[in-house]
Structures are given as structure tokens and as C-alpha cells.
Coordinates of C-alpha atoms in Angstrom, one line a residue:
X1 CA -14.8 -28.5 -4.5
X2 CA -16.9 -28.2 -1.4
X3 CA -19.7 -29.9 0.4
X4 CA -21.6 -30.1 3.6
X5 CA -19.2 -29.7 6.6
X6 CA -16.2 -29.5 4.2
X7 CA -13.8 -26.4 4.4
X8 CA -11.0 -25.6 1.9
X9 CA -11.2 -26.5 -1.7
X10 CA -9.5 -28.5 -4.3
X11 CA -9.0 -26.7 -7.9
X12 CA -10.5 -29.6 -9.7
X13 CA -13.4 -32.0 -9.5
X14 CA -11.5 -34.9 -10.9
X15 CA -7.9 -36.2 -10.4
X16 CA -5.5 -38.8 -11.4
X17 CA -5.5 -42.2 -9.5
X18 CA -4.0 -45.7 -10.0
X19 CA -6.9 -48.1 -9.9
X20 CA -7.3 -51.7 -9.1
X21 CA -9.3 -54.1 -11.2
X22 CA -8.9 -57.5 -9.7
X23 CA -5.4 -58.3 -11.2
X24 CA -2.8 -59.5 -8.6
X25 CA -0.1 -57.8 -10.9
X26 CA 1.1 -54.3 -10.2
X27 CA 1.2 -53.9 -14.0
X28 CA -2.6 -54.6 -13.9
X29 CA -3.2 -51.3 -12.2
X30 CA -4.8 -48.6 -14.4
X31 CA -4.2 -44.9 -14.4
X32 CA -7.7 -43.1 -14.6
X33 CA -9.3 -39.9 -14.0
X34 CA -11.9 -40.2 -11.1
X35 CA -13.8 -37.9 -8.8
X36 CA -11.7 -36.1 -6.0
X37 CA -13.2 -37.5 -2.6
X38 CA -14.9 -35.5 -0.2
X39 CA -13.7 -35.7 3.5
X40 CA -16.3 -37.1 6.0
X41 CA -16.5 -36.1 9.7
X42 CA -13.0 -36.6 11.2
X43 CA -11.2 -36.5 8.0
X44 CA -8.9 -34.4 5.9
X45 CA -8.2 -34.4 2.0
X46 CA -4.4 -34.4 1.4
X47 CA -3.1 -33.2 -2.0
X48 CA -0.2 -35.7 -2.4
X49 CA 3.3 -34.5 -3.3
X50 CA 4.8 -37.8 -3.0
X51 CA 3.9 -41.4 -2.4
X52 CA 5.8 -44.1 -0.5
X53 CA 5.6 -47.6 -2.1
X54 CA 5.7 -50.5 0.4
X55 CA 5.8 -54.4 0.0
X56 CA 2.1 -54.6 1.6
X57 CA 1.1 -52.4 -1.6
X58 CA 1.7 -55.4 -4.0
X59 CA 1.1 -58.2 -1.6
X60 CA -2.6 -57.1 -1.3
X61 CA -3.2 -56.9 -5.0
X62 CA -4.2 -60.8 -5.0
X63 CA -7.4 -59.8 -2.8
X64 CA -6.7 -62.3 0.1
X65 CA -6.3 -59.6 2.7
X66 CA -8.8 -57.2 1.5
X67 CA -12.4 -57.0 0.0
X68 CA -12.0 -54.4 -2.7
X69 CA -14.1 -53.7 -5.5
X70 CA -12.9 -52.9 -9.0
X71 CA -11.9 -49.2 -9.2
X72 CA -10.2 -49.1 -5.6
X73 CA -7.3 -47.0 -5.2
X74 CA -4.4 -48.9 -3.5
X75 CA -1.6 -47.4 -1.3
X76 CA -1.0 -46.7 2.2
X77 CA 1.7 -44.0 2.6
X78 CA 1.9 -40.4 1.2
X79 CA 3.0 -36.9 2.2
X80 CA 1.6 -33.6 1.0
X81 CA -0.7 -30.7 2.1
X82 CA -4.1 -30.6 3.7
X83 CA -6.5 -29.0 1.4
X84 CA -10.0 -29.7 2.7
X85 CA -11.4 -30.7 6.1
X86 CA -14.4 -32.7 7.2
X87 CA -16.8 -31.8 10.0
X88 CA -15.1 -31.5 13.4
X89 CA -11.6 -31.1 12.1
X90 CA -9.7 -27.9 13.5
X91 CA -9.3 -25.2 10.9
X92 CA -5.7 -25.0 12.0
X93 CA -5.2 -28.4 9.9
X94 CA -5.9 -26.6 6.6
X95 CA -2.5 -25.9 4.7
X96 CA -0.5 -28.1 7.1
X97 CA 2.4 -30.2 5.5
X98 CA 1.7 -33.8 6.7
X99 CA 2.6 -37.4 6.1
X100 CA 0.3 -40.4 6.8
X101 CA -0.3 -44.1 6.8
X102 CA -3.9 -45.1 5.9
X103 CA -6.0 -48.0 5.9
X104 CA -6.0 -50.7 3.5
X105 CA -9.9 -50.8 3.7
X106 CA -10.5 -47.8 1.8
X107 CA -9.0 -45.7 -1.1
X108 CA -5.5 -45.2 -0.5
X109 CA -2.4 -43.0 -1.5
X110 CA -1.9 -44.0 -5.3
X111 CA -3.7 -40.7 -6.4
X112 CA -3.2 -37.0 -6.5
X113 CA -5.6 -36.6 -3.4
X114 CA -6.3 -39.1 -0.6
X115 CA -8.7 -39.0 2.3
X116 CA -7.0 -39.4 5.8
X117 CA -8.3 -39.7 9.4
X118 CA -7.1 -36.3 11.1
X119 CA -5.9 -38.5 14.1
X120 CA -3.4 -40.2 11.6
X121 CA -1.6 -37.1 10.3
X122 CA 2.0 -36.6 11.1
X123 CA 2.9 -32.9 10.9
X124 CA 6.2 -32.4 9.1
X125 CA 9.2 -30.2 10.2
X126 CA 9.5 -27.4 8.0
X127 CA 13.0 -28.5 6.4
X128 CA 11.7 -32.0 5.6
X129 CA 11.0 -32.6 2.0
X130 CA 8.0 -34.5 0.9
X131 CA 9.8 -37.3 -0.7
X132 CA 11.7 -38.2 2.4
X133 CA 8.4 -37.8 4.5
X134 CA 6.5 -40.2 2.2
X135 CA 9.1 -42.8 2.5
X136 CA 8.7 -42.6 6.4
X137 CA 5.3 -43.9 7.7
X138 CA 5.0 -47.6 7.1
X139 CA 8.4 -48.8 7.8
X140 CA 9.2 -46.3 10.7
X141 CA 5.9 -46.6 12.5
X142 CA 6.1 -50.4 12.2
X143 CA 9.7 -50.4 13.6
X144 CA 8.5 -48.3 16.5
X145 CA 5.7 -50.6 17.4
X146 CA 8.1 -53.4 17.2
X147 CA 10.6 -51.9 19.4
X148 CA 7.8 -50.7 21.8
X149 CA 7.0 -54.3 22.7
X150 CA 10.4 -55.0 24.2
X151 CA 11.4 -54.1 27.7
X152 CA 14.1 -51.5 27.8
X153 CA 17.2 -53.1 29.3
X154 CA 20.3 -51.2 28.2
X155 CA 23.1 -53.5 27.4
X156 CA 21.1 -56.5 26.6
X157 CA 21.8 -58.3 23.2
X158 CA 19.3 -57.9 20.6
X159 CA 19.0 -59.2 17.2
X160 CA 17.3 -57.9 14.1
X161 CA 16.8 -60.5 11.3
X162 CA 16.2 -59.0 7.8
X163 CA 17.9 -55.9 8.9
X164 CA 18.9 -54.7 5.4
X165 CA 15.3 -53.4 4.6
X166 CA 13.5 -50.3 5.3
X167 CA 11.8 -51.6 8.6
X168 CA 15.3 -52.8 9.8
X169 CA 16.8 -49.2 8.8
X170 CA 14.7 -47.9 11.7
X171 CA 14.6 -50.7 14.2
X172 CA 18.5 -50.7 14.4
X173 CA 18.5 -47.2 15.1
X174 CA 15.7 -47.3 17.6
X175 CA 17.1 -50.2 19.5
X176 CA 20.6 -48.8 19.6
X177 CA 19.1 -45.4 20.9
X178 CA 17.5 -47.5 23.9
X179 CA 20.7 -48.9 24.8
X180 CA 20.6 -52.4 23.4
X181 CA 23.7 -54.2 21.9
X182 CA 22.3 -54.6 18.4
X183 CA 23.3 -57.4 16.2
X184 CA 22.1 -57.0 12.4
X185 CA 21.3 -60.1 10.5
X186 CA 21.4 -59.2 6.7
X187 CA 23.3 -59.7 3.4
X188 CA 26.8 -58.8 4.0
X189 CA 26.7 -55.9 1.4
X190 CA 24.4 -54.1 4.1
X191 CA 27.2 -54.5 6.7
X192 CA 28.9 -51.0 6.5
X193 CA 25.4 -49.2 6.5
X194 CA 24.2 -51.3 9.4
X195 CA 27.2 -50.6 11.6
X196 CA 26.9 -46.8 10.8
X197 CA 23.4 -47.0 12.0
X198 CA 24.3 -48.3 15.5
X199 CA 24.5 -52.2 15.1
X200 CA 27.6 -53.6 17.1
X201 CA 27.8 -56.8 14.9
X202 CA 26.4 -58.1 11.7
X203 CA 25.9 -61.8 10.8
X204 CA 24.9 -63.2 7.6
X205 CA 21.3 -63.9 6.7
X206 CA 18.3 -64.4 6.7
X207 CA 18.6 -68.1 7.3
X208 CA 18.2 -70.3 4.1
X209 CA 14.9 -71.9 3.8
X210 CA 14.6 -74.9 6.2
X211 CA 17.9 -74.0 8.0
X212 CA 17.9 -73.8 11.7
X213 CA 19.8 -71.4 13.9
X214 CA 23.0 -72.9 15.3
X215 CA 24.4 -69.8 17.0
X216 CA 23.2 -70.6 20.4
X217 CA 20.9 -68.9 22.8
X218 CA 22.4 -65.5 22.9
X219 CA 19.8 -62.9 22.7
X220 CA 17.4 -61.3 25.0
X221 CA 15.2 -60.3 21.9
X222 CA 14.9 -61.2 18.2
X223 CA 12.8 -58.7 16.0
X224 CA 12.2 -60.6 12.7
X225 CA 11.3 -58.7 9.6
X226 CA 11.3 -62.0 7.4
X227 CA 8.4 -64.3 7.8
X228 CA 6.7 -66.4 10.5
X229 CA 8.7 -69.4 9.5
X230 CA 11.8 -67.5 9.8
X231 CA 10.9 -66.2 13.2
X232 CA 10.1 -69.5 14.4
X233 CA 13.6 -70.8 13.5
X234 CA 15.1 -67.7 15.1
X235 CA 13.4 -68.6 18.4
X236 CA 16.5 -70.8 19.1
X237 CA 18.7 -67.6 19.5
X238 CA 16.7 -66.5 22.6
X239 CA 17.7 -66.8 26.2
X240 CA 15.3 -67.9 28.7
X241 CA 12.6 -65.1 29.4
X242 CA 13.5 -63.7 25.9
X243 CA 11.1 -61.7 23.6
X244 CA 10.3 -62.8 19.9
X245 CA 8.8 -60.1 17.9
X246 CA 7.4 -61.1 14.4
X247 CA 7.1 -57.9 12.1
X248 CA 6.3 -59.8 9.0
X249 CA 3.6 -62.5 9.3
X250 CA 3.2 -64.4 12.6
X251 CA 4.6 -67.5 14.4
X252 CA 1.9 -70.1 13.8
X253 CA 2.7 -72.2 16.9
X254 CA 4.5 -71.5 20.3
X255 CA 8.2 -72.4 19.5
X256 CA 9.1 -74.0 22.8
X257 CA 7.7 -76.4 25.4
X258 CA 5.4 -74.7 28.2
X259 CA 7.0 -73.6 31.4
X260 CA 10.6 -74.3 29.9
X261 CA 12.1 -71.0 28.1
X262 CA 9.1 -69.0 28.9
X263 CA 9.5 -67.0 25.8
X264 CA 7.4 -63.9 25.2
X265 CA 5.7 -63.8 21.7
X266 CA 4.8 -60.4 20.0
X267 CA 3.2 -59.8 16.6
X268 CA 3.2 -56.2 14.8
X269 CA 0.6 -55.0 12.3
X270 CA 0.5 -51.3 11.8
X271 CA -2.8 -51.5 9.7
X272 CA -4.5 -53.1 12.8
X273 CA -4.6 -49.6 14.4
X274 CA -6.9 -48.5 11.8
X275 CA -9.5 -51.1 12.6
X276 CA -8.9 -51.5 16.5
X277 CA -7.1 -48.4 17.7
X278 CA -8.6 -45.9 19.8
X279 CA -7.6 -42.2 19.9
X280 CA -5.2 -42.8 22.8
X281 CA -3.3 -45.4 20.7
X282 CA -3.1 -43.0 17.8
X283 CA -1.9 -40.2 19.9
X284 CA 0.9 -42.3 21.3
X285 CA 1.9 -43.4 17.7
X286 CA 1.6 -40.0 16.2
X287 CA 3.8 -38.5 18.9
X288 CA 6.5 -41.0 18.3
X289 CA 6.3 -40.7 14.7
X290 CA 6.9 -36.8 14.8
X291 CA 9.7 -37.2 17.2
X292 CA 11.3 -39.4 14.7
X293 CA 10.4 -37.2 11.8
X294 CA 12.3 -34.4 13.8
X295 CA 15.3 -36.6 14.3
X296 CA 15.3 -37.3 10.6
X297 CA 15.1 -33.6 9.6
X298 CA 18.0 -32.9 12.0
X299 CA 20.0 -35.5 10.9
X300 CA 19.8 -37.7 14.0
X301 CA 18.1 -40.5 12.4
X302 CA 18.9 -41.6 8.9
X303 CA 16.2 -42.8 6.4
X304 CA 16.7 -45.4 3.7
X305 CA 18.1 -44.0 0.6
X306 CA 15.2 -43.1 -1.9
X307 CA 14.7 -44.3 -5.6
X308 CA 12.2 -41.6 -6.9
X309 CA 10.0 -42.0 -10.0
X310 CA 7.2 -40.0 -11.8
X311 CA 3.6 -40.6 -11.0
X312 CA 3.0 -42.1 -14.5
X313 CA 5.6 -44.8 -13.6
X314 CA 4.0 -45.9 -10.3
X315 CA 2.8 -49.3 -11.6
X316 CA 6.3 -50.1 -13.2
X317 CA 8.1 -49.1 -10.0
X318 CA 5.8 -51.4 -7.8
X319 CA 6.4 -54.3 -10.1
X320 CA 10.1 -53.7 -9.7
X321 CA 9.8 -53.8 -5.8
X322 CA 7.9 -57.1 -5.9
X323 CA 10.8 -58.6 -7.8
X324 CA 13.6 -56.8 -5.5
X325 CA 15.2 -55.5 -8.5
X326 CA 17.0 -52.3 -6.8
X327 CA 18.2 -51.2 -3.4
X328 CA 16.6 -48.3 -1.6
X329 CA 13.0 -47.0 -0.7
X330 CA 10.7 -46.5 -3.9
X331 CA 9.0 -43.2 -3.9
X332 CA 6.6 -41.5 -6.4
X333 CA 6.9 -37.8 -7.1
X334 CA 3.3 -36.7 -7.9
X335 CA 4.0 -33.2 -8.9

């Protein structure tokens, strides 16, 4: 399949894709055959080998955060091979093994092929398999954006709440590598794993609904992966001039009086870069992501364990993720 300004080819004019038809339920997705998309200027076509599933993939199905039309292909994370190029993309891209995070506002990764902006591609180390690579972009890049908000002060105490999930897996390691004394807040079943990743201490959590933090103002920074409400309550754990980083949702109101504790507030949203990020911001993120992928490939950074299913089982696995009926990172093997 070729077109104006397009180089390379796919072997078929149609492909399989999971499509959305206004249902908020993952099981409402339908597997269909649709035309293989053609890359525009600055884009590439990736033939997916694996697809990473994330909580955002089921959260957006209700339509509140997006303006989709029936037939839209959801999904943000994938990995595979570049098989076609749009105008202005270097010919060196053709055939590259890549991972990517793509925008919620156009067709995504739940298909055999996906259009991706060339500036968002993460080149893979030769030794890294596609399933591990597909599990990486959303949680790992979000974790990097979160830790990058906090000034590096080795030895300072830092707490990660909701540390047992995929984002926490990377935040713990990135914070420990920067020299922070990391405390992980998570269910006790994650304790041994989080200590092995670099946490110095673990506390039970997250906080029950409506319950306040009672452990005193102990931390230079709190990185919260739970919710805006939970982050608000965790602000009580911060010292003066501390940093509160909200990874899931945002804090609706400043949690302290003006000119008192003088806390710094931060929000994190990887998807915002697709709308507002310039080439410089993407270059910085891409370089960080490729460094982390190299560390994963070399065993110096540990990804979350993967739960791998077939392409035909994508909707069922996404529904299982929504109901949190397993531990690990869900990945779909496309071929």
C-alpha cells in the first residue's frame, strides 16, 4: 500500500482493529477489519507486534475525556516495526524496531498497524523483546515526567504512594537512582518487590477513603499515583518547601494556607505533550525513554512482570484490568 509522500509498504489494504462504538465497557469494543491508515507528513506506520494496556485505555471509553466517533480505534501504547513513512521522515526510520505512546485524540494502538508521529518513536535495543517494549511507554515515561518535577537532593526522604502499580515500579527506581531515600506506600504484598527495586522502607497504603495521613511531616516530596483526593490528604506528610506531585488526577485546591508551608504543587499528564509539546520537549522525553529502555535491556532497570494474551482476547483482558483481577502488566501479542 503506497500513497503520495509515503515510502515503504504494507502487505494488505485492510487490517484487524478493535473499534469503539460508544459503550463505556471494554467488552463493548468490536473486532473489525478496517483500512490500513496512511501516514501523513511527519508520521510513520508501525506494524504492531505487541500492545500495552493501561488504565487510561478503559477510563476513556465513557467518552468524557475524548471526542471520538463510532469506529475509533483506542489504545496508546505499542511496539513493532516501522513499515511506511510519511513526507519528511528520514528513510533511516524504515524497518526500525520501535515502541511508542500515541495521542488519545486519534486512532491508537489497538490494531495491527498504528500511525505514530516520528518524533514520539522510541528506538529499541536489539536485545529487547517487543512485549517488554510495549509494556513500557505510558508507565515509564509518566514516571520520568513525575520525578523530573522534583529537584534532585540526594538523601532527602521521598514517598511514593500507590507504589505497587506500573508507574510506581519505575518511580521507585528513578528516585532511588537520584539518591533519594525512598519510602513506598503500597499493599504489604508488594513489600519485597519494592524493597528490591530500591525503596528503603515500605508503609501500608493507600490511605482508606476519607482517612488523613497521621505520620507527621516527614518528606521532602510525595509522588502520588492514586487520586487527586488521596494526594490532597498526603500533603500532610510534606515538610515546609516540599513538593507534591500528582500523577493520577490533580489536587483541586491548594492543601495549605498561603505563605505557610509554601508547598510546590505539580501535575503530570503524558498525553498533554501530544497537544502542547514542542519538538524540544519530545526530544528530551525520547532521550530519557531510550536511556531507560537500554537499562531495561541490560537488566539495570526492572519492568513490571507481564501478563500476555492473544490479540483476539484484548477486550476481555482490558475488562480484567478494569476490575483489577490480576497482578502484573497486561500486554497483547499481535502476531
